[in-house]
Amino acid sequence: MFGIEPAVTASAPGRVNLLGDHTDYNRGFVLPTVIPRKTVVEAALGGGMHEVYSATLDRLVRFGPGELVEFARYVGGCVRVLEQRGIEFPPLKLRIDSDVPVGAGLSSSAALEVATLRALAALLGAELDPEQAAALAHRAETEFAGVSCGIMDQMACSLGQAERMLFLDTMTLERRLLPLPAGTELLVIHSGVPRSLATSAYNQRRAECEAGAALLGIESLRLVHDARSLERLPSPLRERARHVVTENARVLAALGADAVGFGALMNQSHTSLRDDYAVSVPAVDALVAALQQAPDVFGARLTGAGFGGCCVALVVEGTAVGTGNQITKTGFEFLPTVVVPSPYS
Ligand code: GLA
């Protein structure tokens, strides 16, 4: 694209969340893992304006200092948060390529932010540990991309490891890498429905949680210790809070669970996301129900923010082989297309 070799190349994977959705901005618990699909950022010093080429979109954008342009606003946000730390930026040339599907609930934006920060740090010889990279990526997203998200995605993309679940306490950032339940693997399937209205509805849910916590006189819903106290809340704040409180409990229960127990928690999580948190859509519900009834599936749920996108299922090891969508012990294949179409797709 630019007629030069990259000076540095960095990458970061997407993630799939197994349990603990809409808990992170309530300072709760999450349990994601990385997927073997990633975003690659090649970088070199340029001249004039910053130039960012997306091979995925086949689009080139140019922007000056402080500007946030189209898809490059994620890159621009990363530049800005590093500048705020006193790092001076010469004009950059970046080439981005990614096989993390966009709008699927698999954190394509966090993968782009973490990969960009890794590339920029390497290019300028700056130290950036994985926790700092996650924190800066999170600031790039919340301050410059307009989503009031929690820290899960950036932590997962920065610190996650293949075939390990990242248990993260988003209040303390205490974390542990854990194996999947014995004899299982993961299947990730797109519902065929792109996420819609995700940003506004997401920010609205977050506001509802904060309103609920304020009415209860606590800083965050993480601090609810007795679920009966939620009965005081008006609807729908009561239902939103009930999801968060029960979802946190499910993540903790999953830590020692076998495959059957873990799957049951995933099924309960989907019901809670659908009925109490109201972030599912009919196509996702239909796909999850089909998965839950399928042989060799321990449990299934929507994953990520909701409003469309992917479902994740915990299945008997070996079951997903051949679908092209399994995370196996040795690797991952994930077809770019919808593999199991829902009745609505
Ligand atoms: C999005 C956000 C995360 C998290 C999930 C829902 O992926 O970026 O911070 O809130 O939704 O669990």
Coordinates of C-alpha atoms and ligand atoms in Angstrom, one line a residue:
M1 CA 0.0 0.0 0.0
F2 CA 2.7 2.5 1.0
G3 CA 5.6 1.0 -1.0
I4 CA 7.7 0.5 2.2
E5 CA 8.3 -2.4 4.6
P6 CA 6.7 -2.1 8.0
A7 CA 9.1 -1.1 10.8
V8 CA 7.0 -3.1 13.3
T9 CA 4.1 -5.6 13.2
A10 CA 1.8 -6.3 16.2
S11 CA -1.4 -8.2 16.7
A12 CA -4.1 -8.8 19.2
P13 CA -6.9 -11.5 19.2
G14 CA -10.7 -11.1 19.5
R15 CA -12.5 -12.6 22.5
V16 CA -15.6 -14.6 23.2
N17 CA -17.2 -14.3 26.7
L18 CA -18.3 -17.5 28.3
L19 CA -20.1 -16.0 31.3
G20 CA -20.5 -12.6 33.0
D21 CA -22.0 -10.2 30.4
H22 CA -23.0 -6.7 31.4
T23 CA -21.2 -7.2 34.7
D24 CA -17.9 -5.4 34.0
Y25 CA -19.2 -1.8 34.1
N26 CA -20.9 -2.8 37.4
R27 CA -17.5 -3.8 38.8
G28 CA -18.3 -7.4 38.7
F29 CA -16.9 -10.7 37.4
V30 CA -16.3 -11.9 33.8
L31 CA -15.0 -15.1 32.2
P32 CA -13.8 -14.6 28.6
T33 CA -11.3 -16.4 26.4
V34 CA -9.5 -15.3 23.3
I35 CA -10.4 -16.6 19.9
P36 CA -7.7 -17.6 17.3
R37 CA -8.7 -14.7 15.1
K38 CA -6.8 -11.5 15.3
T39 CA -6.1 -8.0 14.1
V40 CA -2.7 -7.3 12.7
V41 CA -1.3 -3.7 12.6
E42 CA 1.9 -3.0 10.6
A43 CA 3.4 0.4 11.3
A44 CA 6.1 2.7 10.0
L45 CA 7.0 6.3 10.3
G46 CA 5.7 8.6 7.6
G47 CA 5.6 12.2 6.6
G48 CA 2.8 14.8 6.4
M49 CA -0.4 13.4 7.8
H50 CA -1.1 10.2 9.6
E51 CA -2.2 7.5 7.0
V52 CA -4.2 4.5 8.0
Y53 CA -5.2 1.8 5.5
S54 CA -7.7 -0.9 6.3
A55 CA -7.1 -4.0 4.2
T56 CA -10.4 -5.4 5.6
L57 CA -12.4 -2.4 4.3
D58 CA -9.9 -1.5 1.5
R59 CA -10.0 2.1 2.6
L60 CA -7.3 4.6 3.2
V61 CA -7.8 7.6 5.5
R62 CA -5.5 10.5 6.2
F63 CA -5.8 12.7 9.3
G64 CA -3.9 15.3 11.2
P65 CA -3.1 15.6 14.9
G66 CA -6.2 15.3 17.1
E67 CA -8.5 14.2 14.3
L68 CA -10.8 11.2 14.6
V69 CA -11.8 9.9 11.2
E70 CA -14.2 7.0 10.4
F71 CA -12.8 3.6 11.3
A72 CA -9.5 5.3 12.1
R73 CA -11.0 6.9 15.1
Y74 CA -9.9 3.8 17.1
V75 CA -6.4 4.4 15.9
G76 CA -6.7 8.1 16.4
G77 CA -8.0 7.4 20.0
C78 CA -4.9 5.3 20.7
V79 CA -2.6 8.0 19.4
R80 CA -4.4 10.5 21.6
V81 CA -4.2 8.5 24.8
L82 CA -0.5 8.0 24.2
E83 CA 0.0 11.7 23.5
Q84 CA -1.7 12.4 26.8
R85 CA 1.1 10.4 28.5
G86 CA 3.6 12.7 26.9
I87 CA 4.6 10.5 23.9
E88 CA 5.3 12.6 20.8
F89 CA 4.0 11.3 17.5
P90 CA 5.6 11.8 14.2
P91 CA 3.3 11.2 11.2
L92 CA 2.5 7.4 11.0
K93 CA 1.7 5.0 8.3
L94 CA -0.4 2.0 9.5
R95 CA -1.8 -0.9 7.6
I96 CA -4.6 -2.9 9.4
D97 CA -5.8 -6.4 8.6
S98 CA -8.2 -8.4 10.6
D99 CA -10.3 -11.6 10.5
V100 CA -12.2 -10.8 13.7
P101 CA -15.8 -10.2 12.5
V102 CA -17.1 -6.7 13.1
G103 CA -20.3 -6.3 15.0
A104 CA -20.4 -9.9 16.0
G105 CA -19.8 -9.6 19.8
L106 CA -16.2 -10.8 19.4
S107 CA -14.5 -7.5 20.3
S108 CA -13.1 -6.4 17.0
S109 CA -12.6 -2.9 18.3
A110 CA -10.7 -4.0 21.4
A111 CA -8.5 -6.2 19.2
L112 CA -7.8 -3.2 17.0
E113 CA -7.0 -0.9 19.9
V114 CA -4.7 -3.3 21.7
A115 CA -2.9 -4.2 18.4
T116 CA -2.5 -0.5 17.6
L117 CA -1.1 0.3 21.0
R118 CA 1.3 -2.6 20.8
A119 CA 2.5 -1.5 17.4
L120 CA 2.8 2.2 18.4
A121 CA 4.7 1.3 21.5
A122 CA 7.1 -1.0 19.6
L123 CA 7.6 1.7 16.9
L124 CA 8.5 4.4 19.4
G125 CA 10.4 2.1 21.8
A126 CA 7.9 2.8 24.6
E127 CA 7.3 0.3 27.5
L128 CA 3.7 -0.9 27.7
D129 CA 2.8 -3.8 29.9
P130 CA -0.4 -5.8 29.1
E131 CA -2.5 -4.2 31.9
Q132 CA -1.4 -0.7 30.8
A133 CA -2.3 -1.5 27.2
A134 CA -5.7 -2.7 28.3
A135 CA -6.3 0.5 30.3
L136 CA -5.2 2.8 27.4
A137 CA -7.3 0.8 24.9
H138 CA -10.2 1.2 27.2
R139 CA -9.7 5.0 27.3
A140 CA -9.4 5.1 23.6
E141 CA -12.8 3.4 23.3
T142 CA -14.7 5.3 26.0
E143 CA -13.2 8.7 25.3
F144 CA -12.9 8.6 21.6
A145 CA -15.3 6.0 20.2
G146 CA -18.3 6.8 22.2
V147 CA -19.1 3.5 24.0
S148 CA -19.2 3.6 27.8
C149 CA -17.9 0.1 27.9
G150 CA -16.3 -1.8 30.8
I151 CA -12.8 -3.2 30.9
M152 CA -13.5 -6.8 30.0
D153 CA -12.8 -6.7 26.2
Q154 CA -9.5 -4.8 26.4
M155 CA -8.3 -7.0 29.3
A156 CA -9.3 -10.2 27.4
C157 CA -7.6 -9.1 24.2
S158 CA -4.5 -7.9 26.0
L159 CA -4.1 -10.6 28.7
G160 CA -6.1 -13.6 27.4
Q161 CA -4.5 -16.9 26.4
A162 CA -5.7 -19.5 23.9
E163 CA -7.6 -22.4 25.5
R164 CA -7.7 -20.7 28.9
M165 CA -10.6 -18.8 30.5
L166 CA -9.6 -15.5 32.0
F167 CA -11.4 -15.0 35.3
L168 CA -11.3 -11.3 36.0
D169 CA -12.6 -9.3 38.9
T170 CA -13.2 -6.0 37.2
M171 CA -13.2 -4.2 40.6
T172 CA -9.7 -5.3 41.8
L173 CA -8.4 -6.5 38.4
E174 CA -7.4 -9.7 40.2
R175 CA -7.3 -12.4 37.6
R176 CA -6.7 -16.1 37.0
L177 CA -6.2 -18.2 33.8
L178 CA -8.2 -21.4 34.1
P179 CA -8.7 -24.5 31.9
L180 CA -12.1 -25.1 30.3
P181 CA -14.2 -27.8 32.0
A182 CA -12.7 -31.3 31.3
G183 CA -13.8 -32.9 28.0
T184 CA -15.3 -29.7 26.5
E185 CA -14.6 -27.3 23.7
L186 CA -16.3 -24.1 22.5
L187 CA -18.4 -23.5 19.5
V188 CA -19.0 -19.9 18.4
I189 CA -21.8 -19.3 15.9
H190 CA -23.1 -16.1 14.4
S191 CA -26.8 -15.6 14.5
G192 CA -26.7 -13.9 11.2
V193 CA -28.1 -10.7 12.7
P194 CA -25.7 -7.8 12.8
R195 CA -25.9 -5.8 16.1
S196 CA -28.1 -2.8 15.8
L197 CA -28.7 0.1 18.1
A198 CA -26.0 -1.4 20.1
T199 CA -24.3 1.8 21.3
S200 CA -27.3 3.7 22.4
A201 CA -29.0 0.7 24.0
Y202 CA -25.7 -0.4 25.7
N203 CA -25.2 3.1 27.2
Q204 CA -28.9 3.1 28.3
R205 CA -28.4 -0.2 30.2
R206 CA -25.4 1.1 31.9
A207 CA -27.3 4.2 32.9
E208 CA -30.1 2.0 34.3
C209 CA -27.6 0.1 36.4
E210 CA -26.1 3.3 37.8
A211 CA -29.6 4.6 38.6
G212 CA -30.4 1.3 40.4
A213 CA -27.2 1.5 42.4
A214 CA -27.9 5.1 43.3
L215 CA -31.4 4.3 44.5
L216 CA -29.9 1.5 46.7
G217 CA -27.4 3.9 48.1
I218 CA -24.3 2.0 46.8
E219 CA -21.5 2.8 44.5
S220 CA -22.1 -0.1 42.1
L221 CA -24.3 -3.2 41.8
R222 CA -21.3 -5.3 42.7
L223 CA -21.9 -4.3 46.2
V224 CA -25.4 -5.9 46.4
H225 CA -25.1 -8.7 48.9
D226 CA -28.7 -9.5 49.5
A227 CA -30.8 -10.0 46.3
R228 CA -33.9 -9.3 48.3
S229 CA -32.9 -5.6 48.5
L230 CA -33.6 -5.3 44.8
E231 CA -37.3 -5.7 45.4
R232 CA -37.3 -2.0 46.4
L233 CA -36.3 -0.9 42.9
P234 CA -38.9 0.1 40.3
S235 CA -39.1 -1.9 37.1
P236 CA -37.1 -2.1 34.8
L237 CA -34.2 -1.2 37.2
R238 CA -35.1 -4.2 39.4
E239 CA -34.8 -6.6 36.5
R240 CA -31.5 -5.0 35.2
A241 CA -30.0 -5.2 38.7
R242 CA -31.2 -8.8 39.2
H243 CA -29.4 -9.8 36.0
V244 CA -26.2 -8.3 37.2
V245 CA -26.4 -9.8 40.7
T246 CA -27.3 -13.3 39.5
E247 CA -24.7 -13.1 36.7
N248 CA -21.9 -12.3 39.1
A249 CA -23.0 -15.3 41.2
R250 CA -23.0 -17.5 38.0
V251 CA -19.4 -16.6 37.2
L252 CA -18.3 -17.5 40.7
A253 CA -20.2 -20.8 40.6
A254 CA -18.7 -21.6 37.2
L255 CA -15.1 -21.6 38.6
G256 CA -15.5 -25.0 40.2
A257 CA -18.1 -26.4 37.9
D258 CA -17.9 -29.5 35.7
A259 CA -19.1 -29.4 32.1
V260 CA -22.8 -30.1 33.0
G261 CA -22.8 -27.5 35.8
F262 CA -21.0 -24.9 33.6
G263 CA -23.5 -25.5 30.7
A264 CA -26.5 -25.1 33.0
L265 CA -25.0 -21.7 34.2
M266 CA -24.7 -20.6 30.6
N267 CA -28.3 -21.5 29.9
Q268 CA -29.4 -19.6 33.0
S269 CA -27.3 -16.7 31.9
H270 CA -29.0 -16.5 28.5
T271 CA -32.5 -16.5 30.1
S272 CA -31.4 -13.7 32.4
L273 CA -29.9 -11.7 29.5
R274 CA -33.1 -12.2 27.5
D275 CA -35.7 -11.6 30.2
D276 CA -34.2 -9.4 32.8
Y277 CA -31.6 -7.5 30.8
A278 CA -33.5 -7.4 27.6
V279 CA -30.5 -7.5 25.3
S280 CA -31.4 -10.5 23.1
V281 CA -33.2 -10.6 19.8
P282 CA -35.5 -13.3 18.4
A283 CA -32.9 -14.7 16.0
V284 CA -30.3 -15.1 18.8
D285 CA -33.0 -16.7 21.1
A286 CA -33.9 -19.2 18.3
L287 CA -30.3 -20.1 17.8
V288 CA -29.6 -20.5 21.5
A289 CA -32.7 -22.7 21.9
A290 CA -31.6 -24.9 19.0
L291 CA -28.1 -25.3 20.5
Q292 CA -29.5 -26.0 24.0
Q293 CA -31.6 -28.8 22.6
A294 CA -28.8 -30.3 20.4
P295 CA -27.0 -33.4 21.5
D296 CA -23.5 -33.0 22.9
V297 CA -24.2 -29.4 23.9
F298 CA -23.8 -28.6 27.7
G299 CA -25.1 -25.1 27.4
A300 CA -25.4 -22.0 25.2
R301 CA -26.0 -18.3 25.4
L302 CA -25.5 -15.1 23.6
T303 CA -22.1 -13.6 24.1
G304 CA -21.0 -10.0 24.4
A305 CA -23.2 -7.0 24.5
G306 CA -26.1 -8.7 22.7
F307 CA -28.6 -7.0 20.2
G308 CA -27.5 -9.6 17.6
G309 CA -24.1 -11.1 16.9
C310 CA -22.7 -14.4 18.1
C311 CA -23.7 -17.2 20.5
V312 CA -21.3 -19.4 22.4
A313 CA -21.9 -23.0 23.3
L314 CA -20.0 -25.4 25.5
V315 CA -19.9 -28.7 23.7
V316 CA -18.5 -32.2 24.1
E317 CA -14.8 -32.2 23.0
G318 CA -14.7 -33.2 19.3
T319 CA -18.2 -32.2 18.6
A320 CA -17.4 -28.9 16.9
V321 CA -14.7 -30.5 14.7
G322 CA -15.8 -30.1 11.1
T323 CA -18.1 -27.2 11.6
G324 CA -15.2 -24.9 11.1
N325 CA -16.2 -23.0 14.2
Q326 CA -14.5 -24.8 17.1
I327 CA -11.9 -23.7 19.5
T328 CA -10.0 -26.9 19.9
K329 CA -7.1 -28.0 22.1
T330 CA -4.8 -27.3 19.2
G331 CA -6.2 -24.3 17.4
F332 CA -9.2 -22.6 16.1
E333 CA -11.1 -22.3 12.9
F334 CA -13.9 -19.9 12.4
L335 CA -15.5 -19.5 9.1
P336 CA -16.2 -15.9 8.1
T337 CA -19.8 -17.0 7.2
V338 CA -22.8 -17.9 9.2
V339 CA -22.6 -21.7 9.7
V340 CA -25.9 -22.4 11.4
P341 CA -28.5 -20.0 9.9
S342 CA -31.3 -19.1 12.2
P343 CA -34.9 -19.1 11.0
Y344 CA -34.6 -15.3 11.0
S345 CA -31.4 -14.8 9.1
Ligands
GLA1 C1 -19.3 -5.1 25.3 C2 -18.4 -4.1 26.1 C3 -17.9 -4.9 27.4 C4 -19.0 -5.6 28.1 C5 -19.8 -6.4 27.1 C6 -21.0 -7.0 27.8 O1 -18.5 -6.1 24.7 O2 -17.3 -3.6 25.4 O3 -17.2 -4.0 28.2 O4 -19.8 -4.7 28.9 O5 -20.3 -5.7 26.1 O6 -20.6 -7.9 28.8

